[in-house]
């Protein structure tokens, strides 16, 4: 009830206020309206009807600065499907506090900032930690982040979050899933940047008598640069630790890795044509292996990388632990000043053969972006997936071509 009252109050302030500029004692109001209609026949079976849906997401943001070097940010969000309520007078009460945090700059020392509360956390290209903005809800963490930024070129983050709290009064020590780590970034010049990170997960739930279900560390690096018309980015990460294997009811040592790389070339011409070639490798294994070789993408924004149809958005679940290889070609052109057209082609394979099979298939994504106004844009997309043996097995033998399309309207105010 309190959230709904606050939501209505923020709407009233935005509507009634002509303009509120940020100041020491003021508040800055922003927001987003996003609607996306989707049409999809994604089960590789032409005999089943296509799915049709329209998603709506509204965000209202309020940034306060009650004191010098002290600020707060509150983001309310309503996420829904058109027609999800049983009738027009039903209320699902789906308004949520998506972000709400306090930030203190120069916290006991110059260039040191403390942020605590509920917040989005994202780094680099979001291959391991991202806000997953494509999702109609998006991702946020509950925790604390400490940032040291000695200059505009460098920063070091130390953060800790609690992902899951399991209430278990009989076994209070056997609850909670924690995630945190260190992330450092250095950009000595505008055309080059390198990041290094160490991330840890600890799931205190103990399914057997061998300790916590998961204790995993991920160490990685991200590198990106641009030289004239050529740009590149690469990321590598290794995972180690221990986990409880529910299939064998035994403990496994974790030994997994990820390697990604892409090179792009942009032509200096009116239409700004661009081509990019890339390859991603996420290691895989079998449940019965003595060691666990399956790389877990943690809290990544996988929609950005592994095809817009989201067959591989939950890794490693969507590859049944077999890992993933993605050979990709991406092309882009801007025929009009306000329009960008792109096509992405993917060849998906498993890193480890699954049931003596290795190919998932091919996906082609077409996207057209039109910037109607500084605050308003429209995105039209259409995707096709040609299934091979692994995808046919995943969808119980269906082998028809899958199709998915969407039209999205986004207004940021």
Short mmCIF file of C-alpha atoms in Angstrom, two decimals:
data_model
loop_
_atom_site.label_atom_id
_atom_site.label_comp_id
_atom_site.label_asym_id
_atom_site.label_seq_id
_atom_site.Cartn_x
_atom_site.Cartn_y
_atom_site.Cartn_z
CA UNK A 1 0.00 0.00 0.00
CA UNK A 2 2.80 2.42 0.89
CA UNK A 3 4.50 1.76 -2.46
CA UNK A 4 1.33 2.57 -4.37
CA UNK A 5 0.89 5.82 -2.44
CA UNK A 6 4.48 6.81 -3.18
CA UNK A 7 4.01 5.86 -6.84
CA UNK A 8 0.96 8.11 -7.16
CA UNK A 9 2.73 10.92 -5.33
CA UNK A 10 5.64 10.82 -7.76
CA UNK A 11 3.26 10.93 -10.73
CA UNK A 12 1.52 13.96 -9.24
CA UNK A 13 4.80 15.77 -8.72
CA UNK A 14 5.94 15.08 -12.31
CA UNK A 15 2.63 16.21 -13.80
CA UNK A 16 2.29 19.33 -11.67
CA UNK A 17 5.91 20.47 -11.80
CA UNK A 18 6.95 22.35 -14.91
CA UNK A 19 10.64 21.73 -14.31
CA UNK A 20 12.62 20.72 -11.28
CA UNK A 21 16.37 21.16 -11.62
CA UNK A 22 18.82 19.33 -9.41
CA UNK A 23 20.37 21.46 -6.70
CA UNK A 24 21.70 21.08 -3.20
CA UNK A 25 18.24 21.09 -1.67
CA UNK A 26 16.27 20.05 -4.74
CA UNK A 27 15.14 16.92 -6.53
CA UNK A 28 15.57 15.80 -10.11
CA UNK A 29 12.72 13.77 -11.61
CA UNK A 30 13.19 11.47 -14.59
CA UNK A 31 11.46 8.40 -15.94
CA UNK A 32 10.88 5.94 -18.73
CA UNK A 33 7.91 4.61 -20.68
CA UNK A 34 8.52 1.42 -22.64
CA UNK A 35 6.04 -0.73 -24.51
CA UNK A 36 6.95 -3.81 -26.53
CA UNK A 37 4.62 -5.93 -28.62
CA UNK A 38 5.90 -9.41 -29.45
CA UNK A 39 4.82 -12.10 -31.90
CA UNK A 40 6.58 -15.44 -31.70
CA UNK A 41 6.41 -19.01 -32.97
CA UNK A 42 9.38 -20.19 -30.93
CA UNK A 43 8.75 -23.90 -30.35
CA UNK A 44 9.83 -25.08 -33.85
CA UNK A 45 6.37 -26.51 -34.46
CA UNK A 46 4.16 -24.93 -37.13
CA UNK A 47 1.14 -26.85 -35.80
CA UNK A 48 1.00 -24.80 -32.58
CA UNK A 49 -0.35 -21.23 -32.57
CA UNK A 50 2.01 -18.27 -32.26
CA UNK A 51 2.27 -16.34 -29.02
CA UNK A 52 1.18 -12.70 -28.98
CA UNK A 53 1.83 -10.35 -26.09
CA UNK A 54 2.45 -6.72 -25.23
CA UNK A 55 4.71 -5.77 -22.36
CA UNK A 56 4.63 -2.42 -20.57
CA UNK A 57 7.21 -0.96 -18.23
CA UNK A 58 7.01 2.44 -16.55
CA UNK A 59 9.76 3.81 -14.34
CA UNK A 60 9.65 6.95 -12.23
CA UNK A 61 12.94 8.19 -10.78
CA UNK A 62 13.62 10.74 -8.08
CA UNK A 63 17.17 11.86 -7.23
CA UNK A 64 17.52 13.87 -4.03
CA UNK A 65 20.51 15.72 -2.61
CA UNK A 66 19.63 16.51 1.02
CA UNK A 67 23.16 17.54 1.91
CA UNK A 68 26.57 18.27 0.47
CA UNK A 69 28.05 15.07 -0.98
CA UNK A 70 25.02 13.08 0.20
CA UNK A 71 22.44 11.90 -2.32
CA UNK A 72 19.67 9.38 -2.63
CA UNK A 73 18.01 7.77 -5.62
CA UNK A 74 14.57 6.14 -5.71
CA UNK A 75 13.18 4.28 -8.74
CA UNK A 76 9.62 2.96 -8.78
CA UNK A 77 8.60 0.55 -11.51
CA UNK A 78 5.40 -0.94 -12.85
CA UNK A 79 5.93 -3.97 -15.13
CA UNK A 80 2.99 -5.77 -16.70
CA UNK A 81 1.52 -7.57 -19.69
CA UNK A 82 -1.42 -5.98 -21.46
CA UNK A 83 -4.57 -7.76 -20.36
CA UNK A 84 -2.86 -9.82 -17.64
CA UNK A 85 -5.55 -8.95 -15.08
CA UNK A 86 -8.73 -11.08 -15.16
CA UNK A 87 -10.79 -7.94 -15.78
CA UNK A 88 -10.49 -4.16 -16.10
CA UNK A 89 -11.07 -3.48 -12.39
CA UNK A 90 -8.51 -5.99 -11.09
CA UNK A 91 -5.26 -4.93 -9.41
CA UNK A 92 -2.17 -7.16 -9.41
CA UNK A 93 -0.30 -4.71 -7.11
CA UNK A 94 2.80 -5.07 -9.25
CA UNK A 95 4.43 -1.71 -8.43
CA UNK A 96 7.92 -2.42 -7.15
CA UNK A 97 10.80 -0.49 -5.63
CA UNK A 98 13.33 -1.33 -8.33
CA UNK A 99 16.13 0.86 -6.94
CA UNK A 100 16.56 2.83 -3.72
CA UNK A 101 20.00 3.71 -2.44
CA UNK A 102 21.98 6.25 -0.45
CA UNK A 103 25.29 7.55 -1.80
CA UNK A 104 27.95 9.39 0.18
CA UNK A 105 30.81 10.97 -1.77
CA UNK A 106 34.24 11.57 -0.21
CA UNK A 107 33.32 9.01 2.44
CA UNK A 108 36.02 9.50 5.13
CA UNK A 109 38.52 10.05 2.30
CA UNK A 110 38.79 11.95 -0.96
CA UNK A 111 37.64 10.10 -4.09
CA UNK A 112 35.94 7.40 -2.00
CA UNK A 113 32.17 6.90 -2.40
CA UNK A 114 29.77 4.63 -0.52
CA UNK A 115 26.52 3.36 -2.04
CA UNK A 116 24.11 1.19 -0.07
CA UNK A 117 20.60 -0.10 -0.68
CA UNK A 118 18.93 -1.62 -3.75
CA UNK A 119 20.78 -0.84 -6.96
CA UNK A 120 21.68 -1.93 -10.46
CA UNK A 121 25.24 -3.18 -10.89
CA UNK A 122 26.78 -3.60 -14.33
CA UNK A 123 30.30 -3.70 -15.71
CA UNK A 124 31.95 -3.74 -19.12
CA UNK A 125 29.70 -5.38 -21.73
CA UNK A 126 27.66 -7.12 -18.99
CA UNK A 127 28.91 -10.62 -19.81
CA UNK A 128 29.11 -11.52 -16.10
CA UNK A 129 27.24 -8.71 -14.28
CA UNK A 130 24.53 -6.66 -15.95
CA UNK A 131 21.24 -4.87 -15.40
CA UNK A 132 19.45 -7.04 -18.03
CA UNK A 133 17.50 -4.00 -19.20
CA UNK A 134 15.81 -5.90 -22.05
CA UNK A 135 13.83 -7.85 -19.46
CA UNK A 136 10.53 -6.22 -18.56
CA UNK A 137 11.60 -6.06 -14.91
CA UNK A 138 15.38 -5.83 -15.11
CA UNK A 139 17.91 -6.83 -12.49
CA UNK A 140 18.79 -5.11 -9.21
CA UNK A 141 20.87 -6.15 -6.22
CA UNK A 142 20.46 -5.54 -2.49
CA UNK A 143 23.80 -4.65 -0.98
CA UNK A 144 26.63 -2.17 -0.48
CA UNK A 145 29.22 -0.84 -2.93
CA UNK A 146 32.37 1.10 -2.12
CA UNK A 147 34.09 2.90 -5.04
CA UNK A 148 37.53 4.48 -5.10
CA UNK A 149 38.07 6.65 -8.19
CA UNK A 150 41.41 8.50 -7.97
CA UNK A 151 40.87 9.96 -11.44
CA UNK A 152 38.46 9.88 -14.37
CA UNK A 153 40.64 7.15 -15.89
CA UNK A 154 40.61 4.64 -13.02
CA UNK A 155 38.26 3.15 -10.47
CA UNK A 156 38.07 0.24 -8.03
CA UNK A 157 34.78 -1.16 -6.74
CA UNK A 158 34.32 -3.44 -3.74
CA UNK A 159 30.76 -4.71 -3.33
CA UNK A 160 28.72 -7.27 -1.49
CA UNK A 161 25.10 -8.31 -2.08
CA UNK A 162 22.58 -10.80 -0.77
CA UNK A 163 20.82 -12.47 -3.67
CA UNK A 164 18.50 -14.87 -1.83
CA UNK A 165 17.32 -15.01 1.77
CA UNK A 166 15.78 -18.33 2.70
CA UNK A 167 13.81 -18.25 5.96
CA UNK A 168 14.58 -21.40 7.92
CA UNK A 169 14.05 -20.98 11.65
CA UNK A 170 15.20 -24.50 12.47
CA UNK A 171 18.51 -24.04 10.65
CA UNK A 172 19.29 -20.31 10.59
CA UNK A 173 22.90 -20.90 9.47
CA UNK A 174 21.66 -22.86 6.46
CA UNK A 175 20.25 -19.92 4.53
CA UNK A 176 21.32 -17.12 2.24
CA UNK A 177 23.01 -16.73 -1.13
CA UNK A 178 25.73 -14.07 -1.22
CA UNK A 179 27.49 -12.47 -4.18
CA UNK A 180 30.28 -9.89 -4.17
CA UNK A 181 33.76 -9.05 -5.30
CA UNK A 182 36.24 -6.51 -6.61
CA UNK A 183 36.14 -4.81 -9.99
CA UNK A 184 38.94 -2.52 -11.24
CA UNK A 185 38.99 -0.50 -14.46
CA UNK A 186 41.75 1.60 -16.02
CA UNK A 187 41.40 3.69 -19.18
CA UNK A 188 44.71 5.46 -19.86
CA UNK A 189 43.34 6.98 -23.07
CA UNK A 190 39.99 7.28 -24.78
CA UNK A 191 40.75 4.49 -27.26
CA UNK A 192 41.89 1.84 -24.79
CA UNK A 193 40.59 0.29 -21.57
CA UNK A 194 41.35 -2.76 -19.45
CA UNK A 195 39.33 -4.21 -16.54
CA UNK A 196 40.15 -6.89 -13.96
CA UNK A 197 37.67 -8.55 -11.60
CA UNK A 198 37.42 -11.13 -8.84
CA UNK A 199 33.89 -12.29 -7.97
CA UNK A 200 32.68 -14.70 -5.33
CA UNK A 201 29.46 -16.63 -4.69
CA UNK A 202 28.50 -18.42 -1.50
CA UNK A 203 25.29 -20.39 -1.20
CA UNK A 204 24.98 -21.43 2.45
CA UNK A 205 22.19 -23.92 1.77
CA UNK A 206 23.55 -27.42 2.42
CA UNK A 207 21.68 -30.18 0.59
CA UNK A 208 24.04 -32.89 1.79
CA UNK A 209 26.39 -33.30 4.72
CA UNK A 210 29.39 -31.83 2.87
CA UNK A 211 28.95 -28.12 3.51
CA UNK A 212 27.54 -25.24 1.49
CA UNK A 213 25.97 -26.03 -1.88
CA UNK A 214 28.17 -23.56 -3.75
CA UNK A 215 31.45 -21.80 -3.13
CA UNK A 216 32.68 -20.36 -6.42
CA UNK A 217 35.21 -17.72 -7.46
CA UNK A 218 35.34 -16.09 -10.91
CA UNK A 219 38.49 -14.24 -11.99
CA UNK A 220 38.48 -12.38 -15.29
CA UNK A 221 39.68 -9.54 -17.45
CA UNK A 222 38.07 -7.35 -20.11
CA UNK A 223 40.03 -5.47 -22.77
CA UNK A 224 38.75 -3.08 -25.43
CA UNK A 225 40.36 -0.66 -27.82
CA UNK A 226 40.06 1.27 -31.06
CA UNK A 227 42.67 2.06 -33.67
CA UNK A 228 41.42 4.30 -36.47
CA UNK A 229 38.55 2.39 -38.14
CA UNK A 230 39.24 -0.89 -36.33
CA UNK A 231 37.94 -1.72 -32.86
CA UNK A 232 38.09 -4.83 -30.73
CA UNK A 233 36.99 -6.25 -27.40
CA UNK A 234 37.83 -9.45 -25.58
CA UNK A 235 37.03 -11.03 -22.26
CA UNK A 236 38.43 -14.06 -20.47
CA UNK A 237 37.41 -15.60 -17.15
CA UNK A 238 38.09 -18.72 -15.11
CA UNK A 239 35.95 -20.25 -12.37
CA UNK A 240 37.03 -22.50 -9.51
CA UNK A 241 35.68 -23.65 -6.15
CA UNK A 242 33.33 -26.44 -5.09
CA UNK A 243 29.67 -27.29 -5.60
CA UNK A 244 27.14 -29.93 -4.58
CA UNK A 245 26.08 -32.14 -7.49
CA UNK A 246 22.42 -33.06 -7.00
CA UNK A 247 22.68 -35.79 -9.69
CA UNK A 248 25.39 -37.77 -7.92
CA UNK A 249 24.85 -36.34 -4.41
CA UNK A 250 28.58 -35.71 -4.26
CA UNK A 251 30.80 -32.65 -4.19
CA UNK A 252 32.59 -31.47 -7.32
CA UNK A 253 35.59 -29.23 -7.86
CA UNK A 254 34.85 -26.39 -10.27
CA UNK A 255 37.19 -25.86 -13.20
CA UNK A 256 35.59 -23.81 -15.99
CA UNK A 257 36.41 -20.89 -18.28
CA UNK A 258 35.09 -18.39 -20.82
CA UNK A 259 36.85 -16.80 -23.81
CA UNK A 260 35.28 -14.15 -26.03
CA UNK A 261 36.64 -11.91 -28.76
CA UNK A 262 35.36 -9.63 -31.50
CA UNK A 263 36.91 -7.34 -34.13
CA UNK A 264 34.93 -4.62 -35.88
CA UNK A 265 35.58 -2.32 -38.82
CA UNK A 266 33.64 0.89 -39.48
CA UNK A 267 33.88 2.57 -42.88
CA UNK A 268 34.19 6.35 -42.81
CA UNK A 269 31.32 7.01 -45.21
CA UNK A 270 27.92 8.68 -45.21
CA UNK A 271 26.03 5.53 -44.27
CA UNK A 272 28.63 4.43 -41.65
CA UNK A 273 28.67 0.77 -42.71
CA UNK A 274 30.16 -1.54 -40.08
CA UNK A 275 31.01 -5.23 -39.87
CA UNK A 276 32.03 -7.23 -36.82
CA UNK A 277 33.31 -10.79 -36.50
CA UNK A 278 33.27 -12.55 -33.15
CA UNK A 279 33.60 -15.85 -31.34
CA UNK A 280 32.50 -16.84 -27.83
CA UNK A 281 33.41 -20.01 -25.95
CA UNK A 282 31.86 -21.05 -22.63
CA UNK A 283 33.19 -24.38 -21.40
CA UNK A 284 30.86 -27.30 -20.71
CA UNK A 285 30.81 -30.77 -19.23
CA UNK A 286 28.71 -33.72 -18.08
CA UNK A 287 26.93 -34.12 -14.71
CA UNK A 288 28.88 -37.29 -14.06
CA UNK A 289 32.31 -35.68 -14.56
CA UNK A 290 34.62 -35.81 -11.57
CA UNK A 291 35.20 -32.04 -11.90
CA UNK A 292 32.58 -29.45 -12.90
CA UNK A 293 33.72 -27.87 -16.18
CA UNK A 294 30.57 -25.86 -16.94
CA UNK A 295 31.05 -22.09 -17.03
CA UNK A 296 28.24 -20.18 -15.33
CA UNK A 297 27.46 -16.76 -16.82
CA UNK A 298 26.45 -15.49 -13.35
CA UNK A 299 24.30 -12.35 -13.66
CA UNK A 300 25.00 -11.51 -17.30
CA UNK A 301 22.82 -9.73 -19.85
CA UNK A 302 22.92 -12.65 -22.27
CA UNK A 303 20.20 -11.23 -24.54
CA UNK A 304 22.81 -8.84 -25.92
CA UNK A 305 25.19 -11.59 -27.04
CA UNK A 306 23.60 -14.96 -27.75
CA UNK A 307 20.77 -14.15 -30.14
CA UNK A 308 17.76 -11.93 -29.58
CA UNK A 309 15.35 -14.89 -29.45
CA UNK A 310 16.74 -15.67 -25.96
CA UNK A 311 17.24 -19.41 -26.39
CA UNK A 312 20.49 -19.04 -24.42
CA UNK A 313 19.61 -16.35 -21.92
CA UNK A 314 20.01 -18.66 -18.90
CA UNK A 315 23.45 -20.22 -19.03
CA UNK A 316 24.28 -22.99 -18.37
CA UNK A 317 20.67 -24.23 -17.96
CA UNK A 318 19.68 -23.61 -21.59
CA UNK A 319 22.61 -25.68 -22.90
CA UNK A 320 22.03 -28.52 -20.40
CA UNK A 321 25.54 -27.95 -19.10
CA UNK A 322 27.15 -28.56 -22.49
CA UNK A 323 28.60 -25.06 -22.72
CA UNK A 324 28.30 -22.83 -25.76
CA UNK A 325 30.20 -21.79 -28.86
CA UNK A 326 28.93 -18.81 -30.81
CA UNK A 327 30.37 -17.88 -34.21
CA UNK A 328 28.90 -14.50 -35.19
CA UNK A 329 28.86 -11.91 -37.95
CA UNK A 330 27.21 -8.55 -37.32
CA UNK A 331 26.57 -5.85 -39.92
CA UNK A 332 25.20 -2.34 -39.46
CA UNK A 333 24.38 0.65 -41.65
CA UNK A 334 22.68 4.05 -41.18
CA UNK A 335 20.84 4.94 -44.41
CA UNK A 336 19.23 7.95 -42.69
CA UNK A 337 20.51 10.23 -39.96
CA UNK A 338 17.86 8.98 -37.54
CA UNK A 339 17.81 5.35 -38.64
CA UNK A 340 20.12 2.40 -38.02
CA UNK A 341 19.68 -1.01 -39.65
CA UNK A 342 21.52 -4.12 -38.49
CA UNK A 343 21.65 -7.86 -39.10
CA UNK A 344 23.32 -10.41 -36.80
CA UNK A 345 24.09 -13.99 -37.85
CA UNK A 346 24.93 -16.66 -35.25
CA UNK A 347 26.08 -20.25 -35.49
CA UNK A 348 25.53 -21.94 -32.12
CA UNK A 349 27.30 -25.12 -31.02
CA UNK A 350 27.89 -26.78 -27.70
CA UNK A 351 31.37 -26.76 -26.21
CA UNK A 352 30.92 -30.37 -25.03
CA UNK A 353 29.03 -32.90 -27.10
CA UNK A 354 25.57 -33.65 -25.69
CA UNK A 355 24.17 -37.09 -26.49
CA UNK A 356 26.86 -37.28 -29.20
CA UNK A 357 25.51 -34.10 -30.80
CA UNK A 358 27.07 -30.64 -30.99
CA UNK A 359 25.03 -28.20 -33.12
CA UNK A 360 22.14 -26.06 -31.88
CA UNK A 361 21.54 -24.24 -35.14
CA UNK A 362 21.63 -20.83 -36.80
CA UNK A 363 19.91 -17.59 -35.79
CA UNK A 364 19.49 -14.44 -37.88
CA UNK A 365 18.38 -11.19 -36.21
CA UNK A 366 17.17 -8.13 -38.17
CA UNK A 367 16.81 -4.82 -36.30
CA UNK A 368 15.70 -1.33 -37.35
CA UNK A 369 16.07 1.57 -34.92
CA UNK A 370 14.43 4.94 -35.62
CA UNK A 371 15.21 7.92 -33.38
CA UNK A 372 12.00 9.91 -33.70
CA UNK A 373 13.01 12.48 -31.06
CA UNK A 374 15.78 13.06 -28.56
CA UNK A 375 13.67 11.28 -25.93
CA UNK A 376 11.68 8.89 -28.14
CA UNK A 377 12.70 6.01 -30.38
CA UNK A 378 11.10 3.03 -32.09
CA UNK A 379 12.72 -0.37 -32.58
CA UNK A 380 11.47 -3.04 -34.99
CA UNK A 381 13.02 -6.50 -34.94
CA UNK A 382 12.54 -9.86 -36.62
CA UNK A 383 14.47 -13.07 -35.98
CA UNK A 384 14.64 -16.58 -37.46
CA UNK A 385 16.17 -19.74 -36.02
CA UNK A 386 17.05 -22.83 -38.06
CA UNK A 387 17.21 -25.75 -35.65
CA UNK A 388 19.82 -28.48 -35.69
CA UNK A 389 19.89 -31.69 -33.67
CA UNK A 390 20.42 -30.25 -30.19
CA UNK A 391 17.63 -27.70 -30.50
CA UNK A 392 15.33 -30.34 -31.98
CA UNK A 393 16.06 -32.56 -28.98
CA UNK A 394 15.43 -29.71 -26.57
CA UNK A 395 12.02 -29.06 -28.16
CA UNK A 396 11.06 -32.75 -28.34
CA UNK A 397 11.84 -33.47 -31.95
CA UNK A 398 10.32 -30.36 -33.52
CA UNK A 399 12.38 -29.10 -36.45
CA UNK A 400 10.34 -26.34 -38.10
CA UNK A 401 11.82 -22.87 -38.48
CA UNK A 402 11.21 -20.57 -35.50
CA UNK A 403 10.18 -16.94 -35.97
CA UNK A 404 9.91 -14.01 -33.57
CA UNK A 405 9.25 -10.29 -34.10
CA UNK A 406 8.70 -7.22 -31.94
CA UNK A 407 7.98 -3.51 -32.04
CA UNK A 408 9.22 -1.46 -29.10
CA UNK A 409 8.55 2.15 -28.17
CA UNK A 410 10.86 3.79 -25.65
CA UNK A 411 10.52 7.27 -24.19
CA UNK A 412 13.01 8.59 -21.62
CA UNK A 413 12.01 11.82 -19.94
#
